[in-house]
Amino acid sequence: MSATPEERTHPSPETSPRVVIVGAGIVGCSLADELTARGWTDVTVLEQGPLPAPGGSTSHAPGLVFRTSPSKTLTEFARYTVEKFGSLSHDGTPCFEPVGGLELATTPERLADLHRRAGLAAAWGVDGEVVSAARCKELWPLLDESVVLGGFHTPADGLARALPACRAQLDRATARGARFLDRHTVTGIERADGRVTGVVTDRGVFPADHVVSAAGFWGPVIGRMAGIDVPLQPLAHQYARTRPLPELSGASREATLPILRFQDADLYFREHHDRIGIGSYAHRPLPVDPFGVPGYDEARARDMEMPSSYPFTEEDWAPSWADARRLLPALRGAEVESGFNGVFSFTPDGMPLLGESRGLRGLWLAEAVWVTHSAGVARAVAEWMVDGRPSIDVHDCDVTRFEEAQRSPAYVRERGSQQFVEVYDVIHPLQPMERPRPLRVSPFHARQEQLGAYFLEGGGWERPHWYEANAPLVAELGPLPERDPWSARYWSPIAVAEARATREGVALYDMTPLRRLEVTGPGALAYLDRMTSNKLRKKPGAVTYTLLLDETGGILSDLTVARLAEDRFQVGANSPADLDHLLRHAPADLQIRDITSGTCCIGVWGPLARALVQPLTGDDFSHEGFGYFRARRTHLGHVPVTAMRLSYVGELGWELYTTADLGLRLWDTLWEAGRELGVIAAGRSAFNSLRLEKGYRAWGTDMTAEHTPYEAGVGFAVRMDKGDFVGRDALRDRPEPTRRLTPLLLDDPAAVVLGREPVSVDGTTAGYVTSAAYGCTLGRCVAYAWLPAGLAPGTGVHIDYFGEKVPATVAEEPLFDPGMTRIRR
């Protein structure tokens, strides 16, 4: 079904799409409210249990809302949840209690991390501060102050009352025309011609244009009915309540103290009038088979309070009870009155699953969502359905984000369980999961291991970040600034040596994990030209950097498009969502396929790159014979390759593509030919440093759908005069940017930041860092940040790094080789 923008936003009763939401927990109720508020009033919410407490995770959720997260998206979701629930009440009960939040540190490492979290809060616009142990005691008088080193206090966080919030939103949605039907068990999803058509229940069939699975830990069950996989693992989590405490006697309100996190022991606490509720992540993972979770009536027959409430495992509780008593002396004489193991959902990366399924159009997921983020998620999904896009970037929640290799039941179970273990761990931004590894390796993996590659993981791929074989090169650098322990993790001075060797000689970079799509068919050129922002109507052999935009001009992705023949293109893309987006809009006679796994790529970059590759081929690789942003088919030795003269590091060179079976031969051919030139293998740490010196943006980090090309500094990839393309009208009518992606140079050569730190201008937080790395050529850290437009080069700013104000200066870009002489030679 297709609707005009006007019909989507304000549909008439006759044109309002038929929406069926599976699940009347906090997400389903919130979504019904958000959809009906936007004019989509033909909404039916089906629930297998009784309302208003049907027995899913919502029914037992403790309701803690801490907004601050390393993810800007999750913070935005939580911010809206607080805002919305703070305005709602049901039967006189407020749906949100702003008692504040308090996270404690009992170790120096945790205290340092709380300073980092305070930086995240400032970056994302959350009010909070690191406070002393004495202040923690004032905020929570039951604490043993002697074990506390400090805390992070967020006064506007608090408790969400999930069931009243459900009821309040149910009432509002019902008043607009929605209907909520409990005791309806979904037994099937009807479909035809690749689209969802209805939902089958034990009490009848409900026709639908859109079906939303908001079934929580039953999500995989609904997915199987629809023929799609839902990469979600339910786990049980311990929660207990004490008997009444004398210290809380006479409590007239449910809670007055801040919600409390004791993350060093994987515990959290909240009041229940004169009792304390304690949640624990300290125990072993307790995976639950979603296909074995009983329905509501079956659960009651098994003496379970509800399907999501499993029996309390006493053997797992003892260590947590001891830690709780150590922190709160009032518990030392107390007893546990009740406890249960509550089931809720984890994904392999800990983020929600949102968006429309690629396998079945019209089937939407709103899964793995906690109460903390529920209203924000519902708003985003409602905007996505009604307007065609969410108002905030949600790419790290997109249901299409996982690779095929990351969707196996074994992978989802293992990674989901590890996410449970790490809920309260101090996690470095580069820290990878340890298992299952290795999963995906390039054809060069054996050679990389021989060179002592230090691998980190991304998208299931093992990615070398530096090579121990290059350690002798460090001595040639001279003294380097000493790093603090946090920034020194997952980093080595070898990366600086590799970056310098690239600038001065030649290096091989494994670019295999970068996504490659093949687009073929008689309409390929017209289609890609309409879908992207730059001019693609060029002769075969041309390569073009272009942007994939949405209708508002937001950057969905950046692409490198090589026209290899009249009707054949190779597209360098970013994520599985790019493939999904292109497939959704492609005409039937066009073929688009992901060729990443069957191919590989080596970047050969540096001033000696031509000296390495030219002797291997009879084709002319001179600047005149093989220009910048050109591509050709050739042979290097015995290996057929597609060579593209591109450089993401700001040096002369080529990206060389071949099939995976010939990858190892390509590596060996280049390595042998480069011996006399001093060729090295270089890793992603050097790569990131070099690309930042050159000012090259990384989609998903530096720019997202929230940003336009002109804000992000990639307006050169927009050709407004080429004819119609997606996003053109929005860009034409766009006002002058009020913010820009801005390059910064840290003033102190020894200072380093990593990204996501707040940036202040004239003492006021004005933006945040996206990417940062030590620039080996510039001799200091380079950072890019979203800041107000109009900051002139030379303007001084400060970056908050673990509570310290690090001075930096707005720079003029490109920082390195502004004349492009090194690339075009």
mmCIF file of N, CA and C in Angstrom, residues 237-324:
data_model
loop_
_atom_site.group_PDB
_atom_site.id
_atom_site.type_symbol
_atom_site.label_atom_id
_atom_site.label_comp_id
_atom_site.label_asym_id
_atom_site.label_seq_id
_atom_site.Cartn_x
_atom_site.Cartn_y
_atom_site.Cartn_z
ATOM 1 N N HIS A 237 16.340 -12.697 35.024
ATOM 2 C CA HIS A 237 17.088 -11.719 35.816
ATOM 3 C C HIS A 237 16.483 -11.681 37.217
ATOM 4 N N GLN A 238 17.316 -11.782 38.215
ATOM 5 C CA GLN A 238 16.815 -11.888 39.593
ATOM 6 C C GLN A 238 16.357 -10.540 40.164
ATOM 7 N N TYR A 239 15.208 -10.594 40.834
ATOM 8 C CA TYR A 239 14.704 -9.412 41.534
ATOM 9 C C TYR A 239 14.066 -9.875 42.840
ATOM 10 N N ALA A 240 14.397 -9.180 43.920
ATOM 11 C CA ALA A 240 13.885 -9.558 45.245
ATOM 12 C C ALA A 240 13.410 -8.324 45.997
ATOM 13 N N ARG A 241 12.476 -8.546 46.918
ATOM 14 C CA ARG A 241 12.021 -7.491 47.817
ATOM 15 C C ARG A 241 12.260 -7.924 49.258
ATOM 16 N N THR A 242 12.697 -6.982 50.051
ATOM 17 C CA THR A 242 12.914 -7.265 51.473
ATOM 18 C C THR A 242 11.592 -7.192 52.233
ATOM 19 N N ARG A 243 11.650 -7.665 53.437
ATOM 20 C CA ARG A 243 10.556 -7.384 54.369
ATOM 21 C C ARG A 243 10.634 -5.915 54.776
ATOM 22 N N PRO A 244 9.604 -5.389 55.436
ATOM 23 C CA PRO A 244 9.633 -3.979 55.840
ATOM 24 C C PRO A 244 10.887 -3.654 56.662
ATOM 25 N N LEU A 245 11.482 -2.500 56.369
ATOM 26 C CA LEU A 245 12.667 -2.045 57.096
ATOM 27 C C LEU A 245 12.263 -0.940 58.072
ATOM 28 N N PRO A 246 12.733 -1.023 59.317
ATOM 29 C CA PRO A 246 12.421 0.048 60.279
ATOM 30 C C PRO A 246 12.847 1.420 59.788
ATOM 31 N N GLU A 247 13.969 1.465 59.044
ATOM 32 C CA GLU A 247 14.489 2.753 58.575
ATOM 33 C C GLU A 247 13.548 3.422 57.570
ATOM 34 N N LEU A 248 12.639 2.642 56.964
ATOM 35 C CA LEU A 248 11.701 3.195 55.988
ATOM 36 C C LEU A 248 10.268 3.193 56.509
ATOM 37 N N SER A 249 10.072 2.932 57.780
ATOM 38 C CA SER A 249 8.716 2.849 58.333
ATOM 39 C C SER A 249 8.012 4.200 58.220
ATOM 40 N N GLY A 250 6.738 4.133 57.988
ATOM 41 C CA GLY A 250 5.942 5.345 57.852
ATOM 42 C C GLY A 250 6.003 5.977 56.486
ATOM 43 N N ALA A 251 6.617 5.285 55.518
ATOM 44 C CA ALA A 251 6.725 5.849 54.179
ATOM 45 C C ALA A 251 5.338 6.058 53.590
ATOM 46 N N SER A 252 5.051 7.289 53.175
ATOM 47 C CA SER A 252 3.741 7.588 52.609
ATOM 48 C C SER A 252 3.738 7.533 51.093
ATOM 49 N N ARG A 253 4.941 7.537 50.504
ATOM 50 C CA ARG A 253 5.049 7.473 49.049
ATOM 51 C C ARG A 253 5.803 6.213 48.671
ATOM 52 N N GLU A 254 5.564 5.771 47.454
ATOM 53 C CA GLU A 254 6.235 4.556 46.986
ATOM 54 C C GLU A 254 7.739 4.706 46.989
ATOM 55 N N ALA A 255 8.234 5.883 46.626
ATOM 56 C CA ALA A 255 9.675 6.107 46.570
ATOM 57 C C ALA A 255 9.970 7.589 46.706
ATOM 58 N N THR A 256 11.007 7.895 47.455
ATOM 59 C CA THR A 256 11.495 9.272 47.573
ATOM 60 C C THR A 256 13.003 9.356 47.312
ATOM 61 N N LEU A 257 13.710 8.253 47.528
ATOM 62 C CA LEU A 257 15.154 8.238 47.312
ATOM 63 C C LEU A 257 15.456 8.002 45.837
ATOM 64 N N PRO A 258 16.608 8.480 45.358
ATOM 65 C CA PRO A 258 16.969 8.207 43.964
ATOM 66 C C PRO A 258 17.057 6.704 43.702
ATOM 67 N N ILE A 259 16.746 6.311 42.474
ATOM 68 C CA ILE A 259 17.044 4.943 42.083
ATOM 69 C C ILE A 259 18.559 4.768 42.114
ATOM 70 N N LEU A 260 18.987 3.603 42.570
ATOM 71 C CA LEU A 260 20.390 3.429 42.943
ATOM 72 C C LEU A 260 21.020 2.295 42.147
ATOM 73 N N ARG A 261 22.222 2.556 41.619
ATOM 74 C CA ARG A 261 23.003 1.514 40.954
ATOM 75 C C ARG A 261 24.308 1.284 41.715
ATOM 76 N N PHE A 262 24.560 0.020 42.034
ATOM 77 C CA PHE A 262 25.824 -0.413 42.629
ATOM 78 C C PHE A 262 26.478 -1.308 41.579
ATOM 79 N N GLN A 263 27.009 -0.678 40.529
ATOM 80 C CA GLN A 263 27.440 -1.424 39.361
ATOM 81 C C GLN A 263 28.671 -2.288 39.607
ATOM 82 N N ASP A 264 29.481 -1.916 40.583
ATOM 83 C CA ASP A 264 30.650 -2.744 40.886
ATOM 84 C C ASP A 264 30.251 -4.127 41.378
ATOM 85 N N ALA A 265 29.012 -4.264 41.856
ATOM 86 C CA ALA A 265 28.501 -5.575 42.268
ATOM 87 C C ALA A 265 27.329 -6.024 41.401
ATOM 88 N N ASP A 266 27.081 -5.313 40.285
ATOM 89 C CA ASP A 266 26.002 -5.667 39.350
ATOM 90 C C ASP A 266 24.632 -5.649 40.011
ATOM 91 N N LEU A 267 24.396 -4.648 40.848
ATOM 92 C CA LEU A 267 23.142 -4.545 41.583
ATOM 93 C C LEU A 267 22.482 -3.183 41.366
ATOM 94 N N TYR A 268 21.149 -3.161 41.511
ATOM 95 C CA TYR A 268 20.435 -1.892 41.588
ATOM 96 C C TYR A 268 19.368 -1.990 42.669
ATOM 97 N N PHE A 269 18.917 -0.835 43.155
ATOM 98 C CA PHE A 269 17.983 -0.762 44.280
ATOM 99 C C PHE A 269 16.934 0.317 44.017
ATOM 100 N N ARG A 270 15.735 0.047 44.508
ATOM 101 C CA ARG A 270 14.673 1.050 44.512
ATOM 102 C C ARG A 270 13.757 0.771 45.691
ATOM 103 N N GLU A 271 13.048 1.800 46.134
ATOM 104 C CA GLU A 271 12.110 1.641 47.244
ATOM 105 C C GLU A 271 10.771 1.088 46.756
ATOM 106 N N HIS A 272 10.132 0.321 47.625
ATOM 107 C CA HIS A 272 8.721 -0.046 47.497
ATOM 108 C C HIS A 272 8.084 0.307 48.835
ATOM 109 N N HIS A 273 7.777 1.577 49.030
ATOM 110 C CA HIS A 273 7.272 2.086 50.319
ATOM 111 C C HIS A 273 8.289 1.771 51.419
ATOM 112 N N ASP A 274 8.003 0.812 52.311
ATOM 113 C CA ASP A 274 8.923 0.528 53.419
ATOM 114 C C ASP A 274 9.809 -0.685 53.139
ATOM 115 N N ARG A 275 9.863 -1.088 51.883
ATOM 116 C CA ARG A 275 10.713 -2.212 51.489
ATOM 117 C C ARG A 275 11.727 -1.738 50.449
ATOM 118 N N ILE A 276 12.748 -2.531 50.246
ATOM 119 C CA ILE A 276 13.741 -2.261 49.214
ATOM 120 C C ILE A 276 13.665 -3.368 48.175
ATOM 121 N N GLY A 277 13.584 -2.966 46.910
ATOM 122 C CA GLY A 277 13.678 -3.912 45.805
ATOM 123 C C GLY A 277 15.108 -3.948 45.290
ATOM 124 N N ILE A 278 15.601 -5.158 45.037
ATOM 125 C CA ILE A 278 16.997 -5.338 44.625
ATOM 126 C C ILE A 278 17.022 -6.187 43.361
ATOM 127 N N GLY A 279 17.668 -5.667 42.317
ATOM 128 C CA GLY A 279 17.847 -6.411 41.081
ATOM 129 C C GLY A 279 19.306 -6.774 40.907
ATOM 130 N N SER A 280 19.547 -7.959 40.364
ATOM 131 C CA SER A 280 20.923 -8.442 40.235
ATOM 132 C C SER A 280 21.205 -8.944 38.820
ATOM 133 N N TYR A 281 22.348 -8.475 38.284
ATOM 134 C CA TYR A 281 22.934 -9.031 37.066
ATOM 135 C C TYR A 281 24.199 -9.825 37.385
ATOM 136 N N ALA A 282 24.408 -10.105 38.666
ATOM 137 C CA ALA A 282 25.657 -10.734 39.084
ATOM 138 C C ALA A 282 25.663 -12.239 38.857
ATOM 139 N N HIS A 283 24.514 -12.812 38.633
ATOM 140 C CA HIS A 283 24.447 -14.272 38.536
ATOM 141 C C HIS A 283 24.767 -14.751 37.127
ATOM 142 N N ARG A 284 24.917 -16.039 37.000
ATOM 143 C CA ARG A 284 25.170 -16.664 35.694
ATOM 144 C C ARG A 284 24.027 -16.341 34.740
ATOM 145 N N PRO A 285 24.313 -16.255 33.445
ATOM 146 C CA PRO A 285 23.220 -16.054 32.490
ATOM 147 C C PRO A 285 22.227 -17.214 32.553
ATOM 148 N N LEU A 286 20.960 -16.875 32.498
ATOM 149 C CA LEU A 286 19.883 -17.866 32.546
ATOM 150 C C LEU A 286 19.028 -17.725 31.287
ATOM 151 N N PRO A 287 19.522 -18.249 30.154
ATOM 152 C CA PRO A 287 18.764 -18.120 28.905
ATOM 153 C C PRO A 287 17.420 -18.837 28.989
ATOM 154 N N VAL A 288 16.438 -18.274 28.335
ATOM 155 C CA VAL A 288 15.090 -18.833 28.296
ATOM 156 C C VAL A 288 14.717 -19.057 26.831
ATOM 157 N N ASP A 289 14.205 -20.214 26.530
ATOM 158 C CA ASP A 289 13.748 -20.524 25.180
ATOM 159 C C ASP A 289 12.418 -19.812 24.942
ATOM 160 N N PRO A 290 12.349 -18.853 24.010
ATOM 161 C CA PRO A 290 11.083 -18.132 23.823
ATOM 162 C C PRO A 290 9.953 -19.037 23.363
ATOM 163 N N PHE A 291 10.296 -20.156 22.748
ATOM 164 C CA PHE A 291 9.261 -21.075 22.281
ATOM 165 C C PHE A 291 8.755 -21.981 23.405
ATOM 166 N N GLY A 292 9.432 -21.916 24.558
ATOM 167 C CA GLY A 292 8.998 -22.714 25.692
ATOM 168 C C GLY A 292 8.329 -21.908 26.790
ATOM 169 N N VAL A 293 8.221 -20.576 26.602
ATOM 170 C CA VAL A 293 7.567 -19.738 27.618
ATOM 171 C C VAL A 293 6.064 -20.023 27.603
ATOM 172 N N PRO A 294 5.482 -20.312 28.714
ATOM 173 C CA PRO A 294 4.043 -20.644 28.728
ATOM 174 C C PRO A 294 3.179 -19.418 28.489
ATOM 175 N N GLY A 295 1.980 -19.658 27.998
ATOM 176 C CA GLY A 295 0.993 -18.603 27.923
ATOM 177 C C GLY A 295 0.512 -18.237 29.315
ATOM 178 N N TYR A 296 -0.327 -17.218 29.403
ATOM 179 C CA TYR A 296 -0.735 -16.701 30.717
ATOM 180 C C TYR A 296 -1.440 -17.768 31.547
ATOM 181 N N ASP A 297 -2.435 -18.428 30.979
ATOM 182 C CA ASP A 297 -3.195 -19.404 31.751
ATOM 183 C C ASP A 297 -2.346 -20.621 32.107
ATOM 184 N N GLU A 298 -1.479 -21.034 31.160
ATOM 185 C CA GLU A 298 -0.601 -22.158 31.448
ATOM 186 C C GLU A 298 0.364 -21.815 32.568
ATOM 187 N N ALA A 299 0.852 -20.582 32.570
ATOM 188 C CA ALA A 299 1.772 -20.158 33.631
ATOM 189 C C ALA A 299 1.078 -20.206 34.988
ATOM 190 N N ARG A 300 -0.142 -19.723 35.056
ATOM 191 C CA ARG A 300 -0.872 -19.755 36.332
ATOM 192 C C ARG A 300 -1.107 -21.188 36.778
ATOM 193 N N ALA A 301 -1.334 -22.085 35.806
ATOM 194 C CA ALA A 301 -1.531 -23.485 36.156
ATOM 195 C C ALA A 301 -0.264 -24.112 36.717
ATOM 196 N N ARG A 302 0.886 -23.548 36.355
ATOM 197 C CA ARG A 302 2.168 -24.034 36.879
ATOM 198 C C ARG A 302 2.577 -23.314 38.168
ATOM 199 N N ASP A 303 1.656 -22.550 38.747
ATOM 200 C CA ASP A 303 1.926 -21.782 39.971
ATOM 201 C C ASP A 303 2.934 -20.661 39.732
ATOM 202 N N MET A 304 3.024 -20.197 38.481
ATOM 203 C CA MET A 304 3.816 -19.004 38.174
ATOM 204 C C MET A 304 2.887 -17.804 38.245
ATOM 205 N N GLU A 305 3.387 -16.715 38.792
ATOM 206 C CA GLU A 305 2.549 -15.524 38.894
ATOM 207 C C GLU A 305 2.143 -15.019 37.516
ATOM 208 N N MET A 306 3.089 -15.121 36.566
ATOM 209 C CA MET A 306 2.848 -14.682 35.193
ATOM 210 C C MET A 306 3.888 -15.346 34.306
ATOM 211 N N PRO A 307 3.711 -15.321 32.976
ATOM 212 C CA PRO A 307 4.677 -16.002 32.098
ATOM 213 C C PRO A 307 6.100 -15.489 32.216
ATOM 214 N N SER A 308 6.262 -14.216 32.558
ATOM 215 C CA SER A 308 7.597 -13.629 32.613
ATOM 216 C C SER A 308 8.263 -13.788 33.971
ATOM 217 N N SER A 309 7.581 -14.418 34.903
ATOM 218 C CA SER A 309 8.085 -14.531 36.276
ATOM 219 C C SER A 309 8.438 -15.986 36.565
ATOM 220 N N TYR A 310 9.731 -16.311 36.462
ATOM 221 C CA TYR A 310 10.204 -17.669 36.711
ATOM 222 C C TYR A 310 10.587 -17.828 38.182
ATOM 223 N N PRO A 311 10.650 -19.071 38.660
ATOM 224 C CA PRO A 311 10.980 -19.282 40.085
ATOM 225 C C PRO A 311 12.342 -18.689 40.458
ATOM 226 N N PHE A 312 12.398 -18.140 41.637
ATOM 227 C CA PHE A 312 13.620 -17.530 42.169
ATOM 228 C C PHE A 312 14.650 -18.621 42.453
ATOM 229 N N THR A 313 15.872 -18.457 41.925
ATOM 230 C CA THR A 313 16.936 -19.450 42.141
ATOM 231 C C THR A 313 17.805 -18.987 43.305
ATOM 232 N N GLU A 314 17.551 -19.575 44.460
ATOM 233 C CA GLU A 314 18.234 -19.156 45.686
ATOM 234 C C GLU A 314 19.748 -19.275 45.577
ATOM 235 N N GLU A 315 20.213 -20.311 44.860
ATOM 236 C CA GLU A 315 21.657 -20.523 44.787
ATOM 237 C C GLU A 315 22.371 -19.387 44.061
ATOM 238 N N ASP A 316 21.656 -18.658 43.217
ATOM 239 C CA ASP A 316 22.263 -17.535 42.514
ATOM 240 C C ASP A 316 22.236 -16.250 43.347
ATOM 241 N N TRP A 317 21.432 -16.233 44.395
ATOM 242 C CA TRP A 317 21.166 -14.997 45.108
ATOM 243 C C TRP A 317 22.194 -14.690 46.198
ATOM 244 N N ALA A 318 22.788 -15.698 46.789
ATOM 245 C CA ALA A 318 23.612 -15.491 47.985
ATOM 246 C C ALA A 318 24.719 -14.450 47.800
ATOM 247 N N PRO A 319 25.532 -14.488 46.731
ATOM 248 C CA PRO A 319 26.591 -13.476 46.602
ATOM 249 C C PRO A 319 26.029 -12.055 46.481
ATOM 250 N N SER A 320 24.922 -11.909 45.792
ATOM 251 C CA SER A 320 24.336 -10.581 45.631
ATOM 252 C C SER A 320 23.780 -10.059 46.953
ATOM 253 N N TRP A 321 23.190 -10.940 47.726
ATOM 254 C CA TRP A 321 22.659 -10.546 49.037
ATOM 255 C C TRP A 321 23.790 -10.077 49.947
ATOM 256 N N ALA A 322 24.921 -10.750 49.878
ATOM 257 C CA ALA A 322 26.073 -10.333 50.683
ATOM 258 C C ALA A 322 26.569 -8.959 50.242
ATOM 259 N N ASP A 323 26.631 -8.715 48.935
ATOM 260 C CA ASP A 323 27.078 -7.414 48.443
ATOM 261 C C ASP A 323 26.089 -6.316 48.797
ATOM 262 N N ALA A 324 24.798 -6.621 48.716
ATOM 263 C CA ALA A 324 23.784 -5.631 49.077
ATOM 264 C C ALA A 324 23.907 -5.238 50.545
#
